[in-house]
CSV table of C-alpha atoms and ligand atoms in Angstrom, one decimal:
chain,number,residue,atom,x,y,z
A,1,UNK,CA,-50.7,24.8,-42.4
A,2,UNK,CA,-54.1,26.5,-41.7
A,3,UNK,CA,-55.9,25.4,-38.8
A,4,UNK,CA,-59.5,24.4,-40.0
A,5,UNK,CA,-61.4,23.3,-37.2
A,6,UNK,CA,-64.0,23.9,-34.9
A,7,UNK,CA,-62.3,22.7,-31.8
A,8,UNK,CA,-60.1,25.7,-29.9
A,9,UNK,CA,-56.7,24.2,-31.1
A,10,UNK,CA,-55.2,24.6,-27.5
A,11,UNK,CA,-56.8,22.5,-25.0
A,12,UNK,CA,-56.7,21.4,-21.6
A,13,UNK,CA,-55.8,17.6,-21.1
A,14,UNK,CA,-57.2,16.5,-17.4
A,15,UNK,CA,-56.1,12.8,-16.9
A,16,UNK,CA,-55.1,11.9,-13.9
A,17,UNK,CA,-55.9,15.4,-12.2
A,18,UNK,CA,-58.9,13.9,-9.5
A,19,UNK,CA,-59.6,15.5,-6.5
A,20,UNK,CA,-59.6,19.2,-5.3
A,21,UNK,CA,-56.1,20.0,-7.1
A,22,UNK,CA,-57.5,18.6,-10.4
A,23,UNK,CA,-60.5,21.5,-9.8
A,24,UNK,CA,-57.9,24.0,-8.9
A,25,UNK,CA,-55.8,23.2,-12.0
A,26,UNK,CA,-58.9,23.6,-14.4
A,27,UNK,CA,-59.8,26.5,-12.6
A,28,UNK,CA,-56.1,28.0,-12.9
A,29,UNK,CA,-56.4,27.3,-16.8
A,30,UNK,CA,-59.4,28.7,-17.4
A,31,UNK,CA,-58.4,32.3,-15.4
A,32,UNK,CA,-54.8,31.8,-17.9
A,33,UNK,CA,-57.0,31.5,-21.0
A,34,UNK,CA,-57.9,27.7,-22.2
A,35,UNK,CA,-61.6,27.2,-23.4
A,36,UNK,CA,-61.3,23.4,-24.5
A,37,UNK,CA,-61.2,21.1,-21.9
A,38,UNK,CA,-60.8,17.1,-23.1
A,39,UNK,CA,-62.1,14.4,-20.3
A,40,UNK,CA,-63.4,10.9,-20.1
A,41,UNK,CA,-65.9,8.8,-18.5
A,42,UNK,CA,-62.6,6.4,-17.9
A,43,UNK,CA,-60.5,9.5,-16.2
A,44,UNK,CA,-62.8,9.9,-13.3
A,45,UNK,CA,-62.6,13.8,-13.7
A,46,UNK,CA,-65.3,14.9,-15.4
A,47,UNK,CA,-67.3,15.8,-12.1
A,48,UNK,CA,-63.9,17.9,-11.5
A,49,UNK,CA,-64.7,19.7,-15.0
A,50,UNK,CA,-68.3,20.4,-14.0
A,51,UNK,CA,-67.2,21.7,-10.6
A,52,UNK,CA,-64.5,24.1,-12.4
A,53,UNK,CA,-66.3,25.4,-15.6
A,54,UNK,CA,-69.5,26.1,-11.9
A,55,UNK,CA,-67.3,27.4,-10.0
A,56,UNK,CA,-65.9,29.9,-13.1
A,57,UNK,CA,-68.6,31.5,-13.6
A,58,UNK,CA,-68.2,31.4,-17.2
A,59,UNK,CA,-70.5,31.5,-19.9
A,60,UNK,CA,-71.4,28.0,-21.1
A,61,UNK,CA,-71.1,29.1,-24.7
A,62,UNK,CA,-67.3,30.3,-24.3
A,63,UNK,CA,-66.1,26.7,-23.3
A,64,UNK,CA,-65.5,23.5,-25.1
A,65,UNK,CA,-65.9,20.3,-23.5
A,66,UNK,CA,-65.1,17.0,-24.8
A,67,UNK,CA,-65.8,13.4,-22.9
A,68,UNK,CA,-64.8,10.2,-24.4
A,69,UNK,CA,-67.2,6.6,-24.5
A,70,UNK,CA,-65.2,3.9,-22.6
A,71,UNK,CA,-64.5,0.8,-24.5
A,72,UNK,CA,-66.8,-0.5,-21.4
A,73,UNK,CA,-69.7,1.3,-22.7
A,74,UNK,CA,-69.8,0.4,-26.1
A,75,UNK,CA,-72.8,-1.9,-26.7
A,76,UNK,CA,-75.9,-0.8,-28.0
A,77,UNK,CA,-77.6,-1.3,-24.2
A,78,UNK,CA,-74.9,0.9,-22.2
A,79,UNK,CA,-73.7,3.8,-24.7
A,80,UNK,CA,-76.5,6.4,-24.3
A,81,UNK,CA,-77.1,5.4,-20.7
A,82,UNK,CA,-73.1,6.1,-20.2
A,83,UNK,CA,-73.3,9.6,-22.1
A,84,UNK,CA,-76.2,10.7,-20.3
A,85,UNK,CA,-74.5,9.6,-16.9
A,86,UNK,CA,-71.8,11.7,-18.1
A,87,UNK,CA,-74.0,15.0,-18.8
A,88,UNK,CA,-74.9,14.6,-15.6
A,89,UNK,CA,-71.7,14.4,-13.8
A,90,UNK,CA,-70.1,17.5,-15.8
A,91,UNK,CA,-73.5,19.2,-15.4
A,92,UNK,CA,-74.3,19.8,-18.6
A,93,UNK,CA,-77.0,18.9,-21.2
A,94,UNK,CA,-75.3,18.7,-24.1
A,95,UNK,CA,-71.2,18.5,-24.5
A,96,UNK,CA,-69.3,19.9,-27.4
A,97,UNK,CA,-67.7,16.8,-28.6
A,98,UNK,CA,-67.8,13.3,-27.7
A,99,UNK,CA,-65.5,10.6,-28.9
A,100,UNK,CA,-65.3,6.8,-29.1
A,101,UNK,CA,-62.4,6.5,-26.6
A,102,UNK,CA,-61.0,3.2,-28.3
A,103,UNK,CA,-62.4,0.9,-30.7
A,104,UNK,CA,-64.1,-2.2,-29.4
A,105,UNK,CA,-60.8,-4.7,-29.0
A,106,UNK,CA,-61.3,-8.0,-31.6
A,107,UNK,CA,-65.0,-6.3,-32.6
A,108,UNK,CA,-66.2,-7.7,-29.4
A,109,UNK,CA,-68.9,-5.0,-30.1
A,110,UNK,CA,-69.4,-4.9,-33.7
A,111,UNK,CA,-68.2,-1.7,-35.0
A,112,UNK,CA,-71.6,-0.3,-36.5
A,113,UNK,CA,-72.8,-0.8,-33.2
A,114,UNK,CA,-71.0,1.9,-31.5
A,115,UNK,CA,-71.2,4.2,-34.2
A,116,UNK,CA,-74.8,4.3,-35.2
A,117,UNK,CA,-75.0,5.2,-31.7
A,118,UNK,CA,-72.7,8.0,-31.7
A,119,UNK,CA,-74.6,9.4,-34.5
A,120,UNK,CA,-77.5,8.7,-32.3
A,121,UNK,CA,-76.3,10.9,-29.2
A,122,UNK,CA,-76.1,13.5,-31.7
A,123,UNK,CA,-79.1,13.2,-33.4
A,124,UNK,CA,-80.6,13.7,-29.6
A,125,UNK,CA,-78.4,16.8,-29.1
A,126,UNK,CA,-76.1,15.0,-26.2
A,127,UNK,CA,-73.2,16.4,-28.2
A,128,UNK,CA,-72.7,19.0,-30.5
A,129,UNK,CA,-69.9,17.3,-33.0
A,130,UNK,CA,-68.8,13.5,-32.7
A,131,UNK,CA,-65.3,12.1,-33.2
A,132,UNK,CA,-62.9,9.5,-32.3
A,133,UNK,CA,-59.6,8.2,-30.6
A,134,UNK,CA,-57.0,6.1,-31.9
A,135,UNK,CA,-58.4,5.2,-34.7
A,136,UNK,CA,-56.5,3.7,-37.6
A,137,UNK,CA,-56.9,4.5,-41.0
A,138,UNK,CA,-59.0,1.1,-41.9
A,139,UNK,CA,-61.4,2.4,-39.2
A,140,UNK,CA,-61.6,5.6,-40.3
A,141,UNK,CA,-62.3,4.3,-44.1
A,142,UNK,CA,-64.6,2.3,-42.3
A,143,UNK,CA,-66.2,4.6,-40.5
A,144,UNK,CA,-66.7,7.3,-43.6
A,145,UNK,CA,-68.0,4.4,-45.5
A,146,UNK,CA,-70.9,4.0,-42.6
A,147,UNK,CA,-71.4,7.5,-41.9
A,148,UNK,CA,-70.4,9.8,-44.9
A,149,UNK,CA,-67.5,11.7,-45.2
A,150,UNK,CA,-67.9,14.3,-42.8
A,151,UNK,CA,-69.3,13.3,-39.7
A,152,UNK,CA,-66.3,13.3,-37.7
A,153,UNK,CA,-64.6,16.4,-36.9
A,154,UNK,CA,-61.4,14.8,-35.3
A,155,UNK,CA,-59.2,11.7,-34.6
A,156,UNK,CA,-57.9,12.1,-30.7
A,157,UNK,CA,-54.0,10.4,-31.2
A,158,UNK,CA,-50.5,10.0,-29.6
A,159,UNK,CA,-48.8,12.4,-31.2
A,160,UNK,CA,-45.7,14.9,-30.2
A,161,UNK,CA,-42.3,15.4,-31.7
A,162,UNK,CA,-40.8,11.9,-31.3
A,163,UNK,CA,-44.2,10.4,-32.5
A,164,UNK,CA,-45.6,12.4,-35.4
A,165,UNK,CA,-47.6,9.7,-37.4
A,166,UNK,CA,-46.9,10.7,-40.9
A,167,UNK,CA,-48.9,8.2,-42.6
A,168,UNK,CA,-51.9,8.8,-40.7
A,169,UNK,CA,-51.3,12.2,-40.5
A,170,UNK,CA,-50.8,12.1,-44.2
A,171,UNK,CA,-54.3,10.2,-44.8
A,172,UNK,CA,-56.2,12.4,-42.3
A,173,UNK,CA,-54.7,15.0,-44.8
A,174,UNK,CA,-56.3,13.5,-47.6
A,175,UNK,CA,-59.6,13.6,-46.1
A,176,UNK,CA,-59.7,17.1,-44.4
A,177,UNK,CA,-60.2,15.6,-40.7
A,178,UNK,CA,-58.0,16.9,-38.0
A,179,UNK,CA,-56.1,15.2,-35.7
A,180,UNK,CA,-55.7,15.9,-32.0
A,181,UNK,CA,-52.4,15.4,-30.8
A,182,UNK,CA,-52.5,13.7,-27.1
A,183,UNK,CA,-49.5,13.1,-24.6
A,184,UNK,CA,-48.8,16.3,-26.8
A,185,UNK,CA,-45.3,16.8,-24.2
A,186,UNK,CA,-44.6,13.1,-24.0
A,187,UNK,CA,-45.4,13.4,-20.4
A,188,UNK,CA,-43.2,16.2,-20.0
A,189,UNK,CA,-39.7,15.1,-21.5
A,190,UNK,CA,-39.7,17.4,-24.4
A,191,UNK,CA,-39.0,19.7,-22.2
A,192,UNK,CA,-35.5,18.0,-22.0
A,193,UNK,CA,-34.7,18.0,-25.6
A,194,UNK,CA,-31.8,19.9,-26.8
A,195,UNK,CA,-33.4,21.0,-30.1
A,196,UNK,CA,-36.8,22.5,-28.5
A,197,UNK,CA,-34.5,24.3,-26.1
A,198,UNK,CA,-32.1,25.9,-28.9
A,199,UNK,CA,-35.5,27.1,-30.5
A,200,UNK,CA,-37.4,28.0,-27.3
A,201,UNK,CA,-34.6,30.6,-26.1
A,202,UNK,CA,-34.6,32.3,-29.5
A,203,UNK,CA,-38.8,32.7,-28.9
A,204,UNK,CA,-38.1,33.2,-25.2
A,205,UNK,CA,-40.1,30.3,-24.2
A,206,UNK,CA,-40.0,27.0,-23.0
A,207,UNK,CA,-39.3,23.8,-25.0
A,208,UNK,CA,-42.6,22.1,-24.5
A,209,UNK,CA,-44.1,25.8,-26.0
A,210,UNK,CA,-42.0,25.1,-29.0
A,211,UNK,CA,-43.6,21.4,-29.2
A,212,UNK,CA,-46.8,22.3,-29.0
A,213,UNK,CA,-46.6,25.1,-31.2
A,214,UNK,CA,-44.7,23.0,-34.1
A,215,UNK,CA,-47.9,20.4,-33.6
A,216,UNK,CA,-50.2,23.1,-34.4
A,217,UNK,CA,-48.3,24.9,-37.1
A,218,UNK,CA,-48.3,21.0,-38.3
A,219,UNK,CA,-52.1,21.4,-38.0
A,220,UNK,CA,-53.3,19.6,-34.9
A,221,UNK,CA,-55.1,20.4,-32.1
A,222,UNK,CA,-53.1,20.0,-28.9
A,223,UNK,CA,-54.0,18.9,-25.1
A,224,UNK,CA,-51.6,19.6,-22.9
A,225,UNK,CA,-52.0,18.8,-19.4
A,226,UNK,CA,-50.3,20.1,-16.3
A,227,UNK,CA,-50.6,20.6,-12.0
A,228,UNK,CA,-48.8,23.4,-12.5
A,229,UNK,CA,-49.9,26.9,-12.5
A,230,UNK,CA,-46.5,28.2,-14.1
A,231,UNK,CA,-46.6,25.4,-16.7
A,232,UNK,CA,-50.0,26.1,-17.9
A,233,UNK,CA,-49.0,29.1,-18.5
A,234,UNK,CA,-45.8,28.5,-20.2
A,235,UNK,CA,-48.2,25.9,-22.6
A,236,UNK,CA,-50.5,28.7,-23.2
A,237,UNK,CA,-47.6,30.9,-25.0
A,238,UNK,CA,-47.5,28.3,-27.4
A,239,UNK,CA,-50.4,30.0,-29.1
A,240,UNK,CA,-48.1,33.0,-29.7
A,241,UNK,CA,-45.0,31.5,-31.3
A,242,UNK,CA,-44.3,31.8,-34.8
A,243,UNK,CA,-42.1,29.2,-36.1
A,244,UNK,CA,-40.0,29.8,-39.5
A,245,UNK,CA,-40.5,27.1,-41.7
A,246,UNK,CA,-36.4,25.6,-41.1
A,247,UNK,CA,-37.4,25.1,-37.0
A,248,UNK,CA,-40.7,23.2,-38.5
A,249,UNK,CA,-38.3,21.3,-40.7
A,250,UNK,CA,-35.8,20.3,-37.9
A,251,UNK,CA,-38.3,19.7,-35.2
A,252,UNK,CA,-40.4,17.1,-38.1
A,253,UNK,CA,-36.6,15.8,-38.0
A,254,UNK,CA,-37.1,14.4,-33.9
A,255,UNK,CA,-39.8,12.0,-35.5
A,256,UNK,CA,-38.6,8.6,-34.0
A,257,UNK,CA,-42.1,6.7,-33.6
A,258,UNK,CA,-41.7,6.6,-29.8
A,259,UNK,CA,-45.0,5.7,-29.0
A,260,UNK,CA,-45.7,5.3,-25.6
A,261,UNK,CA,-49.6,4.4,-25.1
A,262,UNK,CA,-49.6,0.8,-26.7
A,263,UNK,CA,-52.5,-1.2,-24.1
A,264,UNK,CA,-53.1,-4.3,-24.9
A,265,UNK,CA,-56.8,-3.2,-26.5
A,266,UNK,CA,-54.6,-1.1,-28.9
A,267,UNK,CA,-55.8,-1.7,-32.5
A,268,UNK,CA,-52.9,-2.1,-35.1
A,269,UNK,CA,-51.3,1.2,-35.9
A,270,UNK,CA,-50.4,2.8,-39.0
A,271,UNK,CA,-47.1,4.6,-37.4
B,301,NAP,N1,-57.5,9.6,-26.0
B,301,NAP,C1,-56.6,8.9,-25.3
B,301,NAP,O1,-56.5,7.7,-25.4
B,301,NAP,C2,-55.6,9.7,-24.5
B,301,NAP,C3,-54.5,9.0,-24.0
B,301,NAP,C4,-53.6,9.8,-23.2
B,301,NAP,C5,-53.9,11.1,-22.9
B,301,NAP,N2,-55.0,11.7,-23.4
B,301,NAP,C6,-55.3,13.1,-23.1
B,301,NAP,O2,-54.2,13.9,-23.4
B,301,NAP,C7,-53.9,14.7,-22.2
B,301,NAP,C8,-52.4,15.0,-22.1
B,301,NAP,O3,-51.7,13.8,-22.0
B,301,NAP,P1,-50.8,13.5,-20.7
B,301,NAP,O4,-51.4,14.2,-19.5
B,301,NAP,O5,-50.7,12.0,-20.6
B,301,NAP,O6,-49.3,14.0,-21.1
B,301,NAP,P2,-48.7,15.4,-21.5
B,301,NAP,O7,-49.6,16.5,-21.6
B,301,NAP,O8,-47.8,15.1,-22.7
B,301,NAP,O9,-47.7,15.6,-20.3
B,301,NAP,C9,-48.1,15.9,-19.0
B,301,NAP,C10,-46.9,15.9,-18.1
B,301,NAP,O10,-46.0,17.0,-18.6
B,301,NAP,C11,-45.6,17.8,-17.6
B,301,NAP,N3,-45.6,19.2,-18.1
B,301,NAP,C12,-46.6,19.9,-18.6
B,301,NAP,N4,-46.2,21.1,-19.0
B,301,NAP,C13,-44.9,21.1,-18.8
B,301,NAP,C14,-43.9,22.1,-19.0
B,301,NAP,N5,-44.2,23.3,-19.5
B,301,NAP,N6,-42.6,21.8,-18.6
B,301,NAP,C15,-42.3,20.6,-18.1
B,301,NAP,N7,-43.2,19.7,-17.8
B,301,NAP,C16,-44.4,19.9,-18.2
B,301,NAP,C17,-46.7,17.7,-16.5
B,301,NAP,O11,-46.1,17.9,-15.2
B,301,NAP,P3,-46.6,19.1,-14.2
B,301,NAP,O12,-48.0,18.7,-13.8
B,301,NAP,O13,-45.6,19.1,-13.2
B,301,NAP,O14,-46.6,20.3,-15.1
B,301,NAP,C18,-47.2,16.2,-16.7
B,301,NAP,O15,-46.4,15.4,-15.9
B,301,NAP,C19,-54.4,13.8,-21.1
B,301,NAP,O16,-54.6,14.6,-19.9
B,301,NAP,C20,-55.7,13.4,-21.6
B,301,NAP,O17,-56.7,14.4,-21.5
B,301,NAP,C21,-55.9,11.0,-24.2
């Protein structure tokens, strides 16, 4: 499947990674290659990105940096205050995307609310393209009906091999908007699987490789995160493998809806 997007389709997942490690390991994956970085204003590492993308003396225009709205921050009164608290934390003017993190739990903020004023930060050139995260398909009708078909360049999801969303994968389809897979490794444990492994030695690379290169020959982006220098880089050689159509086949064939980020705020899912 043709990759048709204008988000890098291998990026840099940094949850979790606070602190002066959490710079270190941006810094270590932007010497390896990634340009796409995904944080949050919930994660507590965005000031790490800022520090990282400084301190690598790249040029701004090579990088892609997406921040996600907290649920917190949804109301009319706190979203653009919360977005330009985050510019200012990565050091930035403007990010490259910025996403609705979850949608408001029980429409506790009503749901035009939050995304007139998404289309509001970009309007004001706080971000360059607007999306959002696990969103269902009834929000995402919803949210084409409010703001026209092509507004949103992505849908940020739990997807991986045991958890590959077919019907909302088949409806983002349908509507030409990509899908980001998150949790992308499943915290890790496809690098266990049996399967990945079998493929992974014929490509000489690692298992979690072969998963992240079957979710972009499936047509996602993919975030990825890791502490470790050697597995960054082992993630990175995703971009080089080739699968034949039977490994895409058999790996689709691991699908087993094991969906592991299910908070209590969780709308109700399609897979
Ligand atoms: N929008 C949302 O609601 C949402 C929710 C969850 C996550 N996310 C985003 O998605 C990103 C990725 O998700 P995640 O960090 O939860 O999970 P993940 O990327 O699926 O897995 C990360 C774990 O896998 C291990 N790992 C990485 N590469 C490996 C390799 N080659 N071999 C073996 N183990 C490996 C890492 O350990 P080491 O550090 O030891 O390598 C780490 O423990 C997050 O950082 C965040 O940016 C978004």
């Amino acid at each position: 499947m043709t990759y048709q997007s204008p988000i890098p389709q291998l990026g840099l997942g940094t949850f979790g990674r606070t602190g002066e490690e959490g710079i270190e390991t941006i810094l270590a994956a932007l010497e390896i290659g990634y340009r796409h970085i995904d944080t949050a204003q919930s994660y507590g590492t965005e000031a790490n990105v800022g520090e990282a993308v400084g301190r690598s003396g790249l040029p701004r225009a090579d990088l892609f940096i997406t921040t996600k709205v907290a649920d917190t921050n949804l109301a009319r009164q706190d979203f653009a205050a919360s977005v330009e608290e985050s510019l200012e934390t990565l050091g930035l003017d403007q990010v490259d995307l910025l996403l609705i993190h979850w949608p408001s739990q029980d429409d506790l903020v009503p749901f035009e609310d939050y995304m007139q004023e998404l289309v509001k930060a970009q309007q004001r050139g706080l971000t360059r393209l607007i999306g959002v995260s696990n969103f269902p398909i009834a929000l995402l009708e919803k949210a084409m009906a409010l703001l026209g078909p092509d507004a949103l360049v992505t849908n940020q999801v739990e997807i991986h091999p045991y958890h590959q969303s077919p019907r909302l994968v088949a409806y983002c389809r349908s509507k030409g908007l990509s899908l980001t897979a998150y949790q992308p490794l499943y915290k890790g444990a496809v690098n266990d699987d049996a399967l990945l492994q079998e493929i992974a030695a014929a490509h000489g690379v690692t298992a979690s490789a072969i998963a992240l290169a079957f979710l972009m020959a499936e047509g996602h982006a993919v975030i990825p995160a890791s502490g470790s220098r050697q597995n960054l880089e082992r993630n990175f050689a995703a971009l080089k493998v080739q699968l034949s159509d039977a490994d895409i086949q058999r790996i689709g064939a691991l699908d087993r809806g094991a969906r592991h980020i299910n908070p209590a705020k969780s709308p109700r899912w399609d897979d």
